[in-house]
Structure formats: C-alpha cells, structure tokens
CSV table of C-alpha atoms and ligand atoms in Angstrom, one decimal:
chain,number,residue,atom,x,y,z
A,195,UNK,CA,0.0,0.0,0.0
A,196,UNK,CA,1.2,3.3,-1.1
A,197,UNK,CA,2.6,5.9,1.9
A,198,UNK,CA,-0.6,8.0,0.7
A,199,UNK,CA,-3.0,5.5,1.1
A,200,UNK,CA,-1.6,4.0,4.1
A,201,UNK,CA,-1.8,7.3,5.7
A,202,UNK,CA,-5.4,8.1,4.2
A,203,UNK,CA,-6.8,4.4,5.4
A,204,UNK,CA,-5.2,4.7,9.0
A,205,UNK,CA,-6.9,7.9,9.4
A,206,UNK,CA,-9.9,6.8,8.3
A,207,UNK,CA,-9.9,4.0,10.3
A,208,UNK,CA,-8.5,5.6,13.7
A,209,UNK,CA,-11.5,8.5,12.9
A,210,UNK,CA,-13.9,5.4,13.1
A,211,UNK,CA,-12.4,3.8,16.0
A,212,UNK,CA,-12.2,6.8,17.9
A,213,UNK,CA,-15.8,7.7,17.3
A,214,UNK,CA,-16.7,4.4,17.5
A,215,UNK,CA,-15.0,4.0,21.1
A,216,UNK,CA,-15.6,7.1,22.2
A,217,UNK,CA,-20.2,6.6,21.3
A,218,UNK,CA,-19.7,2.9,23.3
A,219,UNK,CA,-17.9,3.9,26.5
A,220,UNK,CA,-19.5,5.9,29.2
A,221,UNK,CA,-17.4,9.8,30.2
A,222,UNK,CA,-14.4,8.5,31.4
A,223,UNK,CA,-13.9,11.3,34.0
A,224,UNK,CA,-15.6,9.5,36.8
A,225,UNK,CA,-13.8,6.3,36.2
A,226,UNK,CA,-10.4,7.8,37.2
A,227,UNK,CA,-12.3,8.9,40.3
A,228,UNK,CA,-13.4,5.6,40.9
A,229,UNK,CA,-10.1,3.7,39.9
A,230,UNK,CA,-10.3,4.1,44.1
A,231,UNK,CA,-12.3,1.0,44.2
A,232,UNK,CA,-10.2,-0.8,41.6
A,233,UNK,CA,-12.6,-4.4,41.5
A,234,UNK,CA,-15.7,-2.5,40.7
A,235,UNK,CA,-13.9,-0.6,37.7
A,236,UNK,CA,-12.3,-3.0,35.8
A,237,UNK,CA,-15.8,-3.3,34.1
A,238,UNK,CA,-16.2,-0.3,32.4
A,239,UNK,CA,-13.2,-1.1,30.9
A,240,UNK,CA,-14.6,-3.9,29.1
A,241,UNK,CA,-17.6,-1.3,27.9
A,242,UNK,CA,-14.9,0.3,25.4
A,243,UNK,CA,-14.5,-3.3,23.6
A,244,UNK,CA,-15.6,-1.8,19.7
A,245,UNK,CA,-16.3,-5.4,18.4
A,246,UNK,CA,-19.4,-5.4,20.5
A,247,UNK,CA,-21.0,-2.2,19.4
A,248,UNK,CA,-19.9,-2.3,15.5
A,249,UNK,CA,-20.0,1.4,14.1
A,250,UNK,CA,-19.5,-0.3,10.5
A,251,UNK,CA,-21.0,-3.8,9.4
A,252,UNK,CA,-19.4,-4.6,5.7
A,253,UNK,CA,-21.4,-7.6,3.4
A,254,UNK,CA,-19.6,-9.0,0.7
A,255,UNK,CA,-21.6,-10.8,-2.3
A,256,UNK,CA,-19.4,-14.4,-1.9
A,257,UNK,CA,-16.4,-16.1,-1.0
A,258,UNK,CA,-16.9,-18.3,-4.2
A,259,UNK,CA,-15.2,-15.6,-6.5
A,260,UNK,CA,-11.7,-14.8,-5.8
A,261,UNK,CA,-12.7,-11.1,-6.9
A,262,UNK,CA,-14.6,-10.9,-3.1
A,263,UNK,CA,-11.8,-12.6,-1.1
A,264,UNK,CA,-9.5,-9.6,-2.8
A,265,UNK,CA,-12.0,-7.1,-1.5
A,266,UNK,CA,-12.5,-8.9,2.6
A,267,UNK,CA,-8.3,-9.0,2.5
A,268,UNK,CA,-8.1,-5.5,1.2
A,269,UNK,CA,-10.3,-4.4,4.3
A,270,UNK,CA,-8.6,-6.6,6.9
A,271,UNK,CA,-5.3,-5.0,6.0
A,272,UNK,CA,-6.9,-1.9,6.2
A,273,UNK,CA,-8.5,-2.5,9.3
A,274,UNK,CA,-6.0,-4.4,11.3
A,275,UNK,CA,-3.3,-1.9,10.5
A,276,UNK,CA,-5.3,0.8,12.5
A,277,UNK,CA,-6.1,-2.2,15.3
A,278,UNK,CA,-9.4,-2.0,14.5
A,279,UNK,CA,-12.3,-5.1,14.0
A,280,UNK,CA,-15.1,-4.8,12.0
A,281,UNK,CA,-17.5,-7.7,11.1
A,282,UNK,CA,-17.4,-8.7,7.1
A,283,UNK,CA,-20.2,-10.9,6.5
A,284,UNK,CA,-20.7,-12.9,2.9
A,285,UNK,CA,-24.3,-13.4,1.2
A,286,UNK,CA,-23.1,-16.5,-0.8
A,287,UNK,CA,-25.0,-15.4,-3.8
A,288,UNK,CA,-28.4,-15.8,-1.7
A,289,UNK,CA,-30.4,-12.3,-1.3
A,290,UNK,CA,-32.1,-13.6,1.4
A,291,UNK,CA,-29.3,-14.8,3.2
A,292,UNK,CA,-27.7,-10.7,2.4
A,293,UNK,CA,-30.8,-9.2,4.0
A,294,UNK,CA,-30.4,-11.0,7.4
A,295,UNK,CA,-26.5,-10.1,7.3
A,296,UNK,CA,-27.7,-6.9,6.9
A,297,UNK,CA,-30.1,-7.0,10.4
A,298,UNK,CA,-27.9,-9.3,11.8
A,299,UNK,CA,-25.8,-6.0,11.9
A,300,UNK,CA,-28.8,-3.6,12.4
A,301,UNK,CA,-29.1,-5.8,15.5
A,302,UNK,CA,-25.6,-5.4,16.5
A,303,UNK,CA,-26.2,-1.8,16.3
A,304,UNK,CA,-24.0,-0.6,13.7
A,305,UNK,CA,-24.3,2.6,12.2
A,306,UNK,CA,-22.9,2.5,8.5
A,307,UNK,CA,-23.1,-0.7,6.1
A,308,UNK,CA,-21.0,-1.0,3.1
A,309,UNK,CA,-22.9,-3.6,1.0
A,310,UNK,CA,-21.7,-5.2,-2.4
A,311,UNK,CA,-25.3,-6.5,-4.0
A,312,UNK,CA,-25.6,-9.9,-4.9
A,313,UNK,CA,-28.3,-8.8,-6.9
A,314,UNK,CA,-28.8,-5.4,-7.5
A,315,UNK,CA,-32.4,-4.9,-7.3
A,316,UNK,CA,-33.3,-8.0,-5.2
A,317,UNK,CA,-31.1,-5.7,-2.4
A,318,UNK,CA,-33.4,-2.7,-1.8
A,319,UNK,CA,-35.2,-4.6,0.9
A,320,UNK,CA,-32.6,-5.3,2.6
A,321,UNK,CA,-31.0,-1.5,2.3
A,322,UNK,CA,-34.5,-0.1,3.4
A,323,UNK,CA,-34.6,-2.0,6.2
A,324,UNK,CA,-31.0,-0.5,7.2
A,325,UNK,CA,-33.0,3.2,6.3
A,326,UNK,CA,-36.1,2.3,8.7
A,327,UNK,CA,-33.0,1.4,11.3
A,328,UNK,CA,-31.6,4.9,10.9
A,329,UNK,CA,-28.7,3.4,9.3
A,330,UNK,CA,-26.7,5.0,6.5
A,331,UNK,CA,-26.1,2.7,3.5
A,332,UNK,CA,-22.8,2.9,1.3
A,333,UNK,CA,-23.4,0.6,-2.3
A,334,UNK,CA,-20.0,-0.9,-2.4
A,335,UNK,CA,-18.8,-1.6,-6.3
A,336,UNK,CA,-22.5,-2.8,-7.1
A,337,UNK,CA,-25.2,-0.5,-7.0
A,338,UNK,CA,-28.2,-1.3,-5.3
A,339,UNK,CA,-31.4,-0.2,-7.8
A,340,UNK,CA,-34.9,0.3,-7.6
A,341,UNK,CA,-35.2,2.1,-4.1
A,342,UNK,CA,-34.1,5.4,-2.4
A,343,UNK,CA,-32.8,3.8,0.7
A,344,UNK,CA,-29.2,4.2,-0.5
A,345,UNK,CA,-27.1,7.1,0.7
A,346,UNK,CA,-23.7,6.7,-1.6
A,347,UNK,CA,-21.8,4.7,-3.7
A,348,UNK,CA,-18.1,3.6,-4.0
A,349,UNK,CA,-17.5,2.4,-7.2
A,350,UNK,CA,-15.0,2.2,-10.5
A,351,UNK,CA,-16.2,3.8,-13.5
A,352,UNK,CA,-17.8,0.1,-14.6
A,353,UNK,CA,-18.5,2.1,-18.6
A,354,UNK,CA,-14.3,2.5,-18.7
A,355,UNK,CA,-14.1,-0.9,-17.9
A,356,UNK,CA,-16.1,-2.2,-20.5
A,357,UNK,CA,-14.1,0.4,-23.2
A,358,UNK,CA,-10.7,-0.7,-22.5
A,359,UNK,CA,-11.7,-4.2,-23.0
A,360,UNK,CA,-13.2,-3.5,-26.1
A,361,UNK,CA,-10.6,-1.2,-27.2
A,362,UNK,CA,-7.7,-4.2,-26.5
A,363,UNK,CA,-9.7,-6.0,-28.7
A,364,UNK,CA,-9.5,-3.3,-31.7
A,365,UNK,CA,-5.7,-2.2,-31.1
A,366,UNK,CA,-4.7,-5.7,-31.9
A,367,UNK,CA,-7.3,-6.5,-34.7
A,368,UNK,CA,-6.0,-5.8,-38.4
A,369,UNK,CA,-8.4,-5.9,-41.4
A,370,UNK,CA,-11.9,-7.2,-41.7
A,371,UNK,CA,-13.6,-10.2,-41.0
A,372,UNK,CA,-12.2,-10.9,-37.8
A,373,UNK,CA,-14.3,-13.3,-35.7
A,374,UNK,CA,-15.8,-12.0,-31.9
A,375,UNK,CA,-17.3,-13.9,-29.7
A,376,UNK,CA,-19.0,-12.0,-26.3
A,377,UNK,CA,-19.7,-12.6,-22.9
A,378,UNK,CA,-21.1,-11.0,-20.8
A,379,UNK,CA,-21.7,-11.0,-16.3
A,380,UNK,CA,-24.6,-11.4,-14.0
A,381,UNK,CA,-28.2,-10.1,-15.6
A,382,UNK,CA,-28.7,-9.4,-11.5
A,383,UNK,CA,-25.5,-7.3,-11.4
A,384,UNK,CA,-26.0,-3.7,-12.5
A,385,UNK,CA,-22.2,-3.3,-13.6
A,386,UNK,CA,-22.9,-6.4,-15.8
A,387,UNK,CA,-24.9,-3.9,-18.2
A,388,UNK,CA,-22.0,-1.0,-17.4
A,389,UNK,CA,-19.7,-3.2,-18.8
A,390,UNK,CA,-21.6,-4.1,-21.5
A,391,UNK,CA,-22.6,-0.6,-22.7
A,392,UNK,CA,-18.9,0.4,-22.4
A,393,UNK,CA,-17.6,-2.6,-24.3
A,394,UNK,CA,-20.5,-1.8,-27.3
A,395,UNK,CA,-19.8,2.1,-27.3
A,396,UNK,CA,-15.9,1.0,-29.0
A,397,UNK,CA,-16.8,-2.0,-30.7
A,398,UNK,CA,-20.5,-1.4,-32.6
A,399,UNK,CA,-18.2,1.2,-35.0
A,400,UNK,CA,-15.8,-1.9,-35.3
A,401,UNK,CA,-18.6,-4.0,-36.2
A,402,UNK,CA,-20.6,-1.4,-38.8
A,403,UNK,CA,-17.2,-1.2,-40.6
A,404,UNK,CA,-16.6,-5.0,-41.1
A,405,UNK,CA,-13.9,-5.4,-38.5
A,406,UNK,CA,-15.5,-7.7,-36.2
A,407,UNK,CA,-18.2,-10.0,-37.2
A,408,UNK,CA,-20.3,-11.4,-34.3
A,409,UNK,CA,-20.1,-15.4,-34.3
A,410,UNK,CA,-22.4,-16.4,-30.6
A,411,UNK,CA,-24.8,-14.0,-30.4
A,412,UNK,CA,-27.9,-13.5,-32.2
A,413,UNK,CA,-29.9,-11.1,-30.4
A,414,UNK,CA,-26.2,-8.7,-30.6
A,415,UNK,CA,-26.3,-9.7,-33.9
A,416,UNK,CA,-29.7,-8.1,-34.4
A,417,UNK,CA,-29.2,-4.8,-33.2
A,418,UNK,CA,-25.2,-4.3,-34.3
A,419,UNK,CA,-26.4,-1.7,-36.5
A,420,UNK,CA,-27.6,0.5,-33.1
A,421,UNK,CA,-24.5,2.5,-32.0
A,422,UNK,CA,-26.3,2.7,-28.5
A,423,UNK,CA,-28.5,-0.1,-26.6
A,424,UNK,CA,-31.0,0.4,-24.5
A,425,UNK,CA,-31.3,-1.2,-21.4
A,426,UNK,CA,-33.7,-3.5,-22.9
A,427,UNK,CA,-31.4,-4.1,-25.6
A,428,UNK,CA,-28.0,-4.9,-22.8
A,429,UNK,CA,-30.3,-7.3,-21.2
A,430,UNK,CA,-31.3,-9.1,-24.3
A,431,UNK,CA,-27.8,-9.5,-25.2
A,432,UNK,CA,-26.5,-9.9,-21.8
A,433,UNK,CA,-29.3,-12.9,-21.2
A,434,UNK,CA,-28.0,-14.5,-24.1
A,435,UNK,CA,-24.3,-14.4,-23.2
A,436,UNK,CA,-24.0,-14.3,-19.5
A,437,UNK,CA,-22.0,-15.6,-17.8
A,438,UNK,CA,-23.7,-15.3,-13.7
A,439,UNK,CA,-19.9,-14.4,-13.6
A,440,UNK,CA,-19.1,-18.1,-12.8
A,441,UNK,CA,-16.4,-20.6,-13.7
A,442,UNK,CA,-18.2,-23.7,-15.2
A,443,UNK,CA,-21.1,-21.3,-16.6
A,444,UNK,CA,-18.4,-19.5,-18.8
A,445,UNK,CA,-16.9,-22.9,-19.9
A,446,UNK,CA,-19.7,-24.8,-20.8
A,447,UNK,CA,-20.7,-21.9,-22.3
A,448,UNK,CA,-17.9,-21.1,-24.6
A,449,UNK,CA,-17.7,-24.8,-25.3
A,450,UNK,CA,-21.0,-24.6,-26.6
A,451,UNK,CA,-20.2,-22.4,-28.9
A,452,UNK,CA,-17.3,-23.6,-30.4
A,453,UNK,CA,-19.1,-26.9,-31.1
A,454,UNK,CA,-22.1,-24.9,-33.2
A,455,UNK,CA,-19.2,-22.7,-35.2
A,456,UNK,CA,-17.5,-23.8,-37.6
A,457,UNK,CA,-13.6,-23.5,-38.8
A,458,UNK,CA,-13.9,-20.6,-40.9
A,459,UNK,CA,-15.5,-18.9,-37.6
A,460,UNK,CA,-12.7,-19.8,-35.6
A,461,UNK,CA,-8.7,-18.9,-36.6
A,462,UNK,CA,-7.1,-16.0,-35.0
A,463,UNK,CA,-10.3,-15.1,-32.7
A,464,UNK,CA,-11.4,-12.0,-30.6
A,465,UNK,CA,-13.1,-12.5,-27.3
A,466,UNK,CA,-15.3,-9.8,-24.9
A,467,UNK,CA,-14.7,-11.7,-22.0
A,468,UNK,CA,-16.1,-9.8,-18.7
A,469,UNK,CA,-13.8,-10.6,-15.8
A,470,UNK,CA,-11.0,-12.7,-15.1
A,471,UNK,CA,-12.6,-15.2,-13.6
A,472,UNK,CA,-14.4,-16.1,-16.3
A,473,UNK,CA,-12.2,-14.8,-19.1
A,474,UNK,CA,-9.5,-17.7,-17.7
A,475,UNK,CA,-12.5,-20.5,-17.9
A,476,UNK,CA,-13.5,-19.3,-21.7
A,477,UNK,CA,-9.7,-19.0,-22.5
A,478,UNK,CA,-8.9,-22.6,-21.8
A,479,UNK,CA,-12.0,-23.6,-23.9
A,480,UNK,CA,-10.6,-21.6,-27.2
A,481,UNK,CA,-7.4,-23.0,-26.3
A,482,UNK,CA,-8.3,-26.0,-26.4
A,483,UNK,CA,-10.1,-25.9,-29.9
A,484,UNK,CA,-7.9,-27.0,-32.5
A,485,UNK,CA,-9.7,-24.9,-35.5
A,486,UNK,CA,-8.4,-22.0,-33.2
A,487,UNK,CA,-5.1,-20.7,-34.2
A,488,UNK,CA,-4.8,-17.7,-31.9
A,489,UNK,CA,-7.4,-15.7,-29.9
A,490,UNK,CA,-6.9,-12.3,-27.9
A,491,UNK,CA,-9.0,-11.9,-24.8
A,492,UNK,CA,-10.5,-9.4,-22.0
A,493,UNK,CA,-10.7,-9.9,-18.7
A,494,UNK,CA,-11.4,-7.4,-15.1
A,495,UNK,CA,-10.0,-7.3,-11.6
A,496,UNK,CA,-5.9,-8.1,-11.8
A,497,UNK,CA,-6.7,-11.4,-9.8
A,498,UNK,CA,-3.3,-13.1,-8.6
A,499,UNK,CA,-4.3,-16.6,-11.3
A,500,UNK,CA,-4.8,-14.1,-14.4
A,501,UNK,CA,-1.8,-11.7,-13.6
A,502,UNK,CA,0.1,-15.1,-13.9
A,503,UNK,CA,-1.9,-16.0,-17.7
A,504,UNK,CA,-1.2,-12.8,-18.6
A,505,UNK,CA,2.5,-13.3,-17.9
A,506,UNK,CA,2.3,-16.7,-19.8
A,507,UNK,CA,0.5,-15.6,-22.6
A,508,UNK,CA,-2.9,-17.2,-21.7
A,509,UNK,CA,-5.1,-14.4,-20.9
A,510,UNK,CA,-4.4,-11.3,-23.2
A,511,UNK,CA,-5.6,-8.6,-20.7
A,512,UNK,CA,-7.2,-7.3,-17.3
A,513,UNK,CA,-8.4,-4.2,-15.9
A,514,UNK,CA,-6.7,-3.3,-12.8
A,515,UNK,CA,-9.8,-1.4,-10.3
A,516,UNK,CA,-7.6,-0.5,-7.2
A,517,UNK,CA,-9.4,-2.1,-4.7
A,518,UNK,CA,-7.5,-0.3,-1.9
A,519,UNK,CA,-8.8,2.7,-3.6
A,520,UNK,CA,-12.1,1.8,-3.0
A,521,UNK,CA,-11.8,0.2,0.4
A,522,UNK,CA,-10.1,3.6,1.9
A,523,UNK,CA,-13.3,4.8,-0.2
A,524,UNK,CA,-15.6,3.4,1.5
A,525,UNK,CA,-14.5,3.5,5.0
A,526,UNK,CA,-13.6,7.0,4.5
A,527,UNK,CA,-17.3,7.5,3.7
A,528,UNK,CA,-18.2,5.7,6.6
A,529,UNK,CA,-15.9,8.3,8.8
A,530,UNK,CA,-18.0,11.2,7.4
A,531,UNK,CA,-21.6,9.8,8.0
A,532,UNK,CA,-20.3,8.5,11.4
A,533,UNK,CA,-19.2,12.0,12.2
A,534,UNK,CA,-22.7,13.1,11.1
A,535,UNK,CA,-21.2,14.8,8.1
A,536,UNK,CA,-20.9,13.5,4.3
A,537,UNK,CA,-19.3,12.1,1.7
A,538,UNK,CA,-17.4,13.5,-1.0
A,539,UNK,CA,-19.7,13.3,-4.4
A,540,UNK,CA,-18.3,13.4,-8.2
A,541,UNK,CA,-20.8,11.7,-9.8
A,542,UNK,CA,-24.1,10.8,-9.3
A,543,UNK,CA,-25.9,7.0,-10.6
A,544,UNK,CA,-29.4,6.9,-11.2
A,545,UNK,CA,-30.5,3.6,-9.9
A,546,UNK,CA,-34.1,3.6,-11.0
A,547,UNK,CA,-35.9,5.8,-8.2
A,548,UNK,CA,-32.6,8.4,-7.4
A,549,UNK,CA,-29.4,10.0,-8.8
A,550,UNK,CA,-27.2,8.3,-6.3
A,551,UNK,CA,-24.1,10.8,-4.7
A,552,UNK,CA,-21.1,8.8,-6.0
A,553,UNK,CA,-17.4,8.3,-6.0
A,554,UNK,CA,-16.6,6.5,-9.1
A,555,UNK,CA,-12.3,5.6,-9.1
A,556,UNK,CA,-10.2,5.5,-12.5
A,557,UNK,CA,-9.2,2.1,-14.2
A,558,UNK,CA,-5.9,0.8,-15.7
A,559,UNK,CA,-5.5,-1.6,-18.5
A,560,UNK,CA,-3.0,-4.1,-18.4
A,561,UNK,CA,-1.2,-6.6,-20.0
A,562,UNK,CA,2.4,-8.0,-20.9
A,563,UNK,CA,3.6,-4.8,-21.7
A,564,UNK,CA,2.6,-3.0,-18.3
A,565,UNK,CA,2.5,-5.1,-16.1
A,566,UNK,CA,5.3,-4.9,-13.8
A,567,UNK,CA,4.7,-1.3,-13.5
A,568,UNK,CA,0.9,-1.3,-13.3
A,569,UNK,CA,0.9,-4.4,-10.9
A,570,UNK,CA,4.4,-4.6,-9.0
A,571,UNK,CA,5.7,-1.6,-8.8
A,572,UNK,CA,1.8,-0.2,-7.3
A,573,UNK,CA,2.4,-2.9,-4.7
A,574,UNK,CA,-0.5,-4.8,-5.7
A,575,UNK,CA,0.2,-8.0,-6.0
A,576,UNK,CA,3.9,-9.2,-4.8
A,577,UNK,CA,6.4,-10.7,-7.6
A,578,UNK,CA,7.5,-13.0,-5.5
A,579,UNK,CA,4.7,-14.9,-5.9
A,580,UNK,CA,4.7,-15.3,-9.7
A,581,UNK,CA,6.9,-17.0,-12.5
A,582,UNK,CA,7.9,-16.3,-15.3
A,583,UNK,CA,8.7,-12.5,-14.8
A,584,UNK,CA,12.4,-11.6,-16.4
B,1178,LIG,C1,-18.7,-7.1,-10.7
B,1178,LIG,C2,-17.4,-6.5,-10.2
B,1178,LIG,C3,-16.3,-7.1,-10.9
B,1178,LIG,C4,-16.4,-8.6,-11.0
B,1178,LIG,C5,-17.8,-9.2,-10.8
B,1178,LIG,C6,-17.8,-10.6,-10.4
B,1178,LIG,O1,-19.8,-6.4,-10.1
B,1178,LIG,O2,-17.4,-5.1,-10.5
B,1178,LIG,O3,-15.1,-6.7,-10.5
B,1178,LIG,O4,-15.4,-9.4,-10.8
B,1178,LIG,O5,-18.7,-8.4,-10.2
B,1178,LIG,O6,-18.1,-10.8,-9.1
C-alpha cells in the first residue's frame, strides 16, 4: 500500500475507531475517580470493547469468486493496521441470506453498512430495512437499484471498464472479417450492463465497418447496427451471453459455442470476456479448440491466477480497479456519515428511483507490456509470488 494510502486508510480507520469508542464507552472522567475501588472498575473497561458495538458492518456478495476474497483482504489489511475489527459478512450469492447479514448488523447496532449486492435490485429490501433502522447505506462496487434507501456509492467507473476491454480488442485487430465472440456478467449485477454498454460504445463502430463480425450472439447480432443499446437491448444481449460471472457457466458456455461454429468462424479469434474469472474458464476452452489458431482476450480485476496468464501468454488482458482505492473509499465514507457529516460526491448513478451521490475511481488496463509497472511496482500483487517475470 502506497505511503498515501496507508496514511489516508489509518486515518480513516483511527477516525472510526475513535468515534466508535468514544459513542460505546461511558465519560471516562468518573472512572479515574473511581479507579479508588479498583474491583468495581475493571468493568467499564470492558464497555470500550468496539467489536461489541460495531459502528460499521461490511457484506460482501461471496467467497466463491476470488474477486470478493481480494476485496474482505483488502479491508482486513486496512483494518487491522489501525487495530481495528469490524465484522465482514458474505451473502453466498443468496439475497435472502444478504438481508439477514444486513439485520444481523442492524441488530448489533452498527451505524454504516458497506454492502456489495448480490443482486442489484433484489437488495433494496434489505437496504430499506438499514433506512427504517436509521442506518446509512454505502453501495460498495454494485449498485443497489430500484429504491431510495441508499445514501452513496463507491465504485469504478464500470463504462471504462467495459471500453478498455473493447478497445484491446480493436488495437490488436487488423483488417476485416475478424471473428468476436462476447460474454457478458450477471443479468442481476447492474455493472454487468456498465460493462456491456462500455464494451459496445468502442466496438458497434468496429462491427458497422466489417472489422468484427459477431459469431455467438444472435440477439447482438440483431441490433449491431444500433450504435447505443438500451437497457432493454444490454439485457437481451447480456441474457443471451452471460456468464452469472461463474467458472463452469463460462466454460460450458464457450464450449458450446465452439461446437455450433465452424472453422472458418474460428482462426485468429477475438473475445469480450467480462472478468478474469471467467475470461480464464473461456480461454482454456478456445485453447483448447484445435480450429483455433490464436485468440486475444479481456478480462477485469488483476486477480493473482490471471496476472500469472497474462504473464504466460494465456489471458491477453485485465483491468486493474484499485481495490484499496475503493476500500479507503468506503471507510472514509463511513468516517463522514459516522461524524454526522458526508461524503465527498463526483458523480451521481441513477439507480431507477434516485441519482445516487457517488465516487466513481479511474481504471488501468494491463497486459504484458505494463504489467510490472501497473501491478508490482503499485504494490498490488507481490512478484515473488509469480513466474515467469524476467
Ligand atoms: C462485478 C465487479 C467485478 C467482477 C464481478 C464478479 O460487479 O465489479 O469486479 O469481478 O462483479 O463478481
């Protein structure tokens, strides 16, 4: 971690701590008084123990994506470098299970929760129950839609994602014809159609002018002549090639595919695929097709296993979202609404019912050519723990 962010995250979390500590325990004036009958004391300092009376609750979407574990280590290191506990709880991909994380925390009496959606919309109840509790709700990376019970968002700016994916695709693409294949996330995940809209803004031009021709998706297919997509549109497309941001989905998936195209669809190929978890599970597949000679891919997050394709020539690209960035984000935000202030705001996200105050952070693309700078020398991920690196 940077000096600067260090420096920024310790305040932050030493600002929560001490507000945190100083709304449990009781004016300490008395106590030195009473330290005169030492047994009776000892007590109230117990009272001052944080973890009991939680001034932040985070909930993660699931420990089944490495993306997720990234974002819960990002926070601990935050967190414990200030000596400071807060509970991170994980919804497993179940909205139901989210929404009693999220009381679960009510209950405990926090104040602030940062919540990642599993599903976008299917997480307003559980954010207006946190608004009936009086507690402020920060949409972490996900935005939560279709209610006004959400106070601010942390995010990356999910539309730059999606165009420096798409623009990899046309830097390295020469002449016409070339064949694209696209993937897309979760229909429930509001970044999914981000993404999307940001991938299609760079490559529809690419696709009127006979660059790209779409090989797996009809419904794309359909409206490539419509240099913007409605959100109708992103979710036919997106329903066609999702991938629910899962492993085996993307796999079987691409396999599928590349059984119904033929050879003359395949050769040096060109794939949208939407994060590295999935952009490694599609890549093996085209690998593994002998009618494909070459294929150049996308992926998102800089996760430890595609920092190491990239290095070996396997995955073609990533998008590094700084997730310290957003953690000292979001806790930062959590600092002001604990302190009965707010936010910083520079940009706002209409989520269906309000223009959400936001934080949006920049993105980096990366690949072989970058990333020792992008990745090693930021301190993101540690050499040491990858081959392959001159
Ligand atoms: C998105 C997130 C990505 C990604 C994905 C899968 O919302 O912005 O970074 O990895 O979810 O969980």
């Amino acid at each position: 971690m940077s000096k600067k962010n260090l420096f920024y995250t310790l305040v932050a979390i030493l600002l929560i701590g001490a507000y945190a500590l100083s709304a449990c325990a009781p004016a300490a004036a008395p106590a030195v008084e009473e330290p005169a009958a030492p047994a009776a004391e000892e007590p109230a300092a117990e009272e001052p123990m944080a973890e009991e009376k939680l001034g932040v609750g985070i909930v993660l979407p699931t420990k089944d994506e490495p993306r997720w574990i990234q974002d819960e280590t990002r926070f601990r290191d935050a967190l414990d470098a200030a000596g400071y506990d807060v509970e991170i709880l994980f919804s497993q991909g179940d909205s139901s299970l989210e929404k009693s994380n999220v009381e679960a925390l009510i209950a405990k009496g926090v104040q602030v929760i940062i919540i990642c959606p599993h599903d976008s919309a299917a997480a307003a109840a559980a954010a207006e129950s946190a608004r009936a509790a009086g507690v402020k709700v920060v949409s972490y990376d996900r935005l939560i839609t279709d209610t006004d019970a959400v106070d601010y968002y942390v995010t990356f700016d999910s539309i730059a994602v999606g165009a420096a994916q798409a623009q990899y695709l046309v830097d390295k693409a020469t002449g016409t014809g070339n064949p694209l294949y696209l993937y897309a996330g979760a229909a429930t995940d509001n970044n999914a159609f981000l993404f999307f809209e940001g991938a299609w803004n760079v490559l529809q031009p690419k696709i009127a002018d006979g660059t790209f021709v779409i090989k797996n998706s009809s419904e794309a297919i359909a409206l490539q002549d419509n240099p913007t997509l409605t959100r109708d549109d992103l979710g036919k497309i997106i329903g066609q090639v999702t991938t629910d941001w899962l492993f085996d989905v993307a796999k079987t998936k691409a396999e599928s595919h590349l059984t119904v195209a033929t050879a003359a669809d395949k050769g040096d190929v060109f794939i949208l695929a939407p994060n590295d978890g999935t952009s490694r599970a599609i890549a093996d597949a085209f690998a593994a097709d002998t009618d494909v000679t070459s294929y150049v891919i996308s992926g998102q997050d800089a996760e430890q296993a595609s920092v190491q394709y990239i290095i070996d020539g396997k995955q073609s690209m990533t998008v590094l979202k700084d997730v310290r960035t957003l953690v000292a984000d979001a806790i930062s935000a959590a600092i002001a609404y604990l302190e009965g202030g707010e936010p910083p705001v520079t940009n706002t996200y209409n989520n269906g019912v309000i223009d959400v105050p936001a934080k949006p952070s920049a993105v980096v693309s990366v690949d072989k050519d970058n990333v020792v700078e992008a990745i090693f020398d930021s301190g993101y991920w540690d050499p040491a723990d990858f081959t392959g690196l001159e």
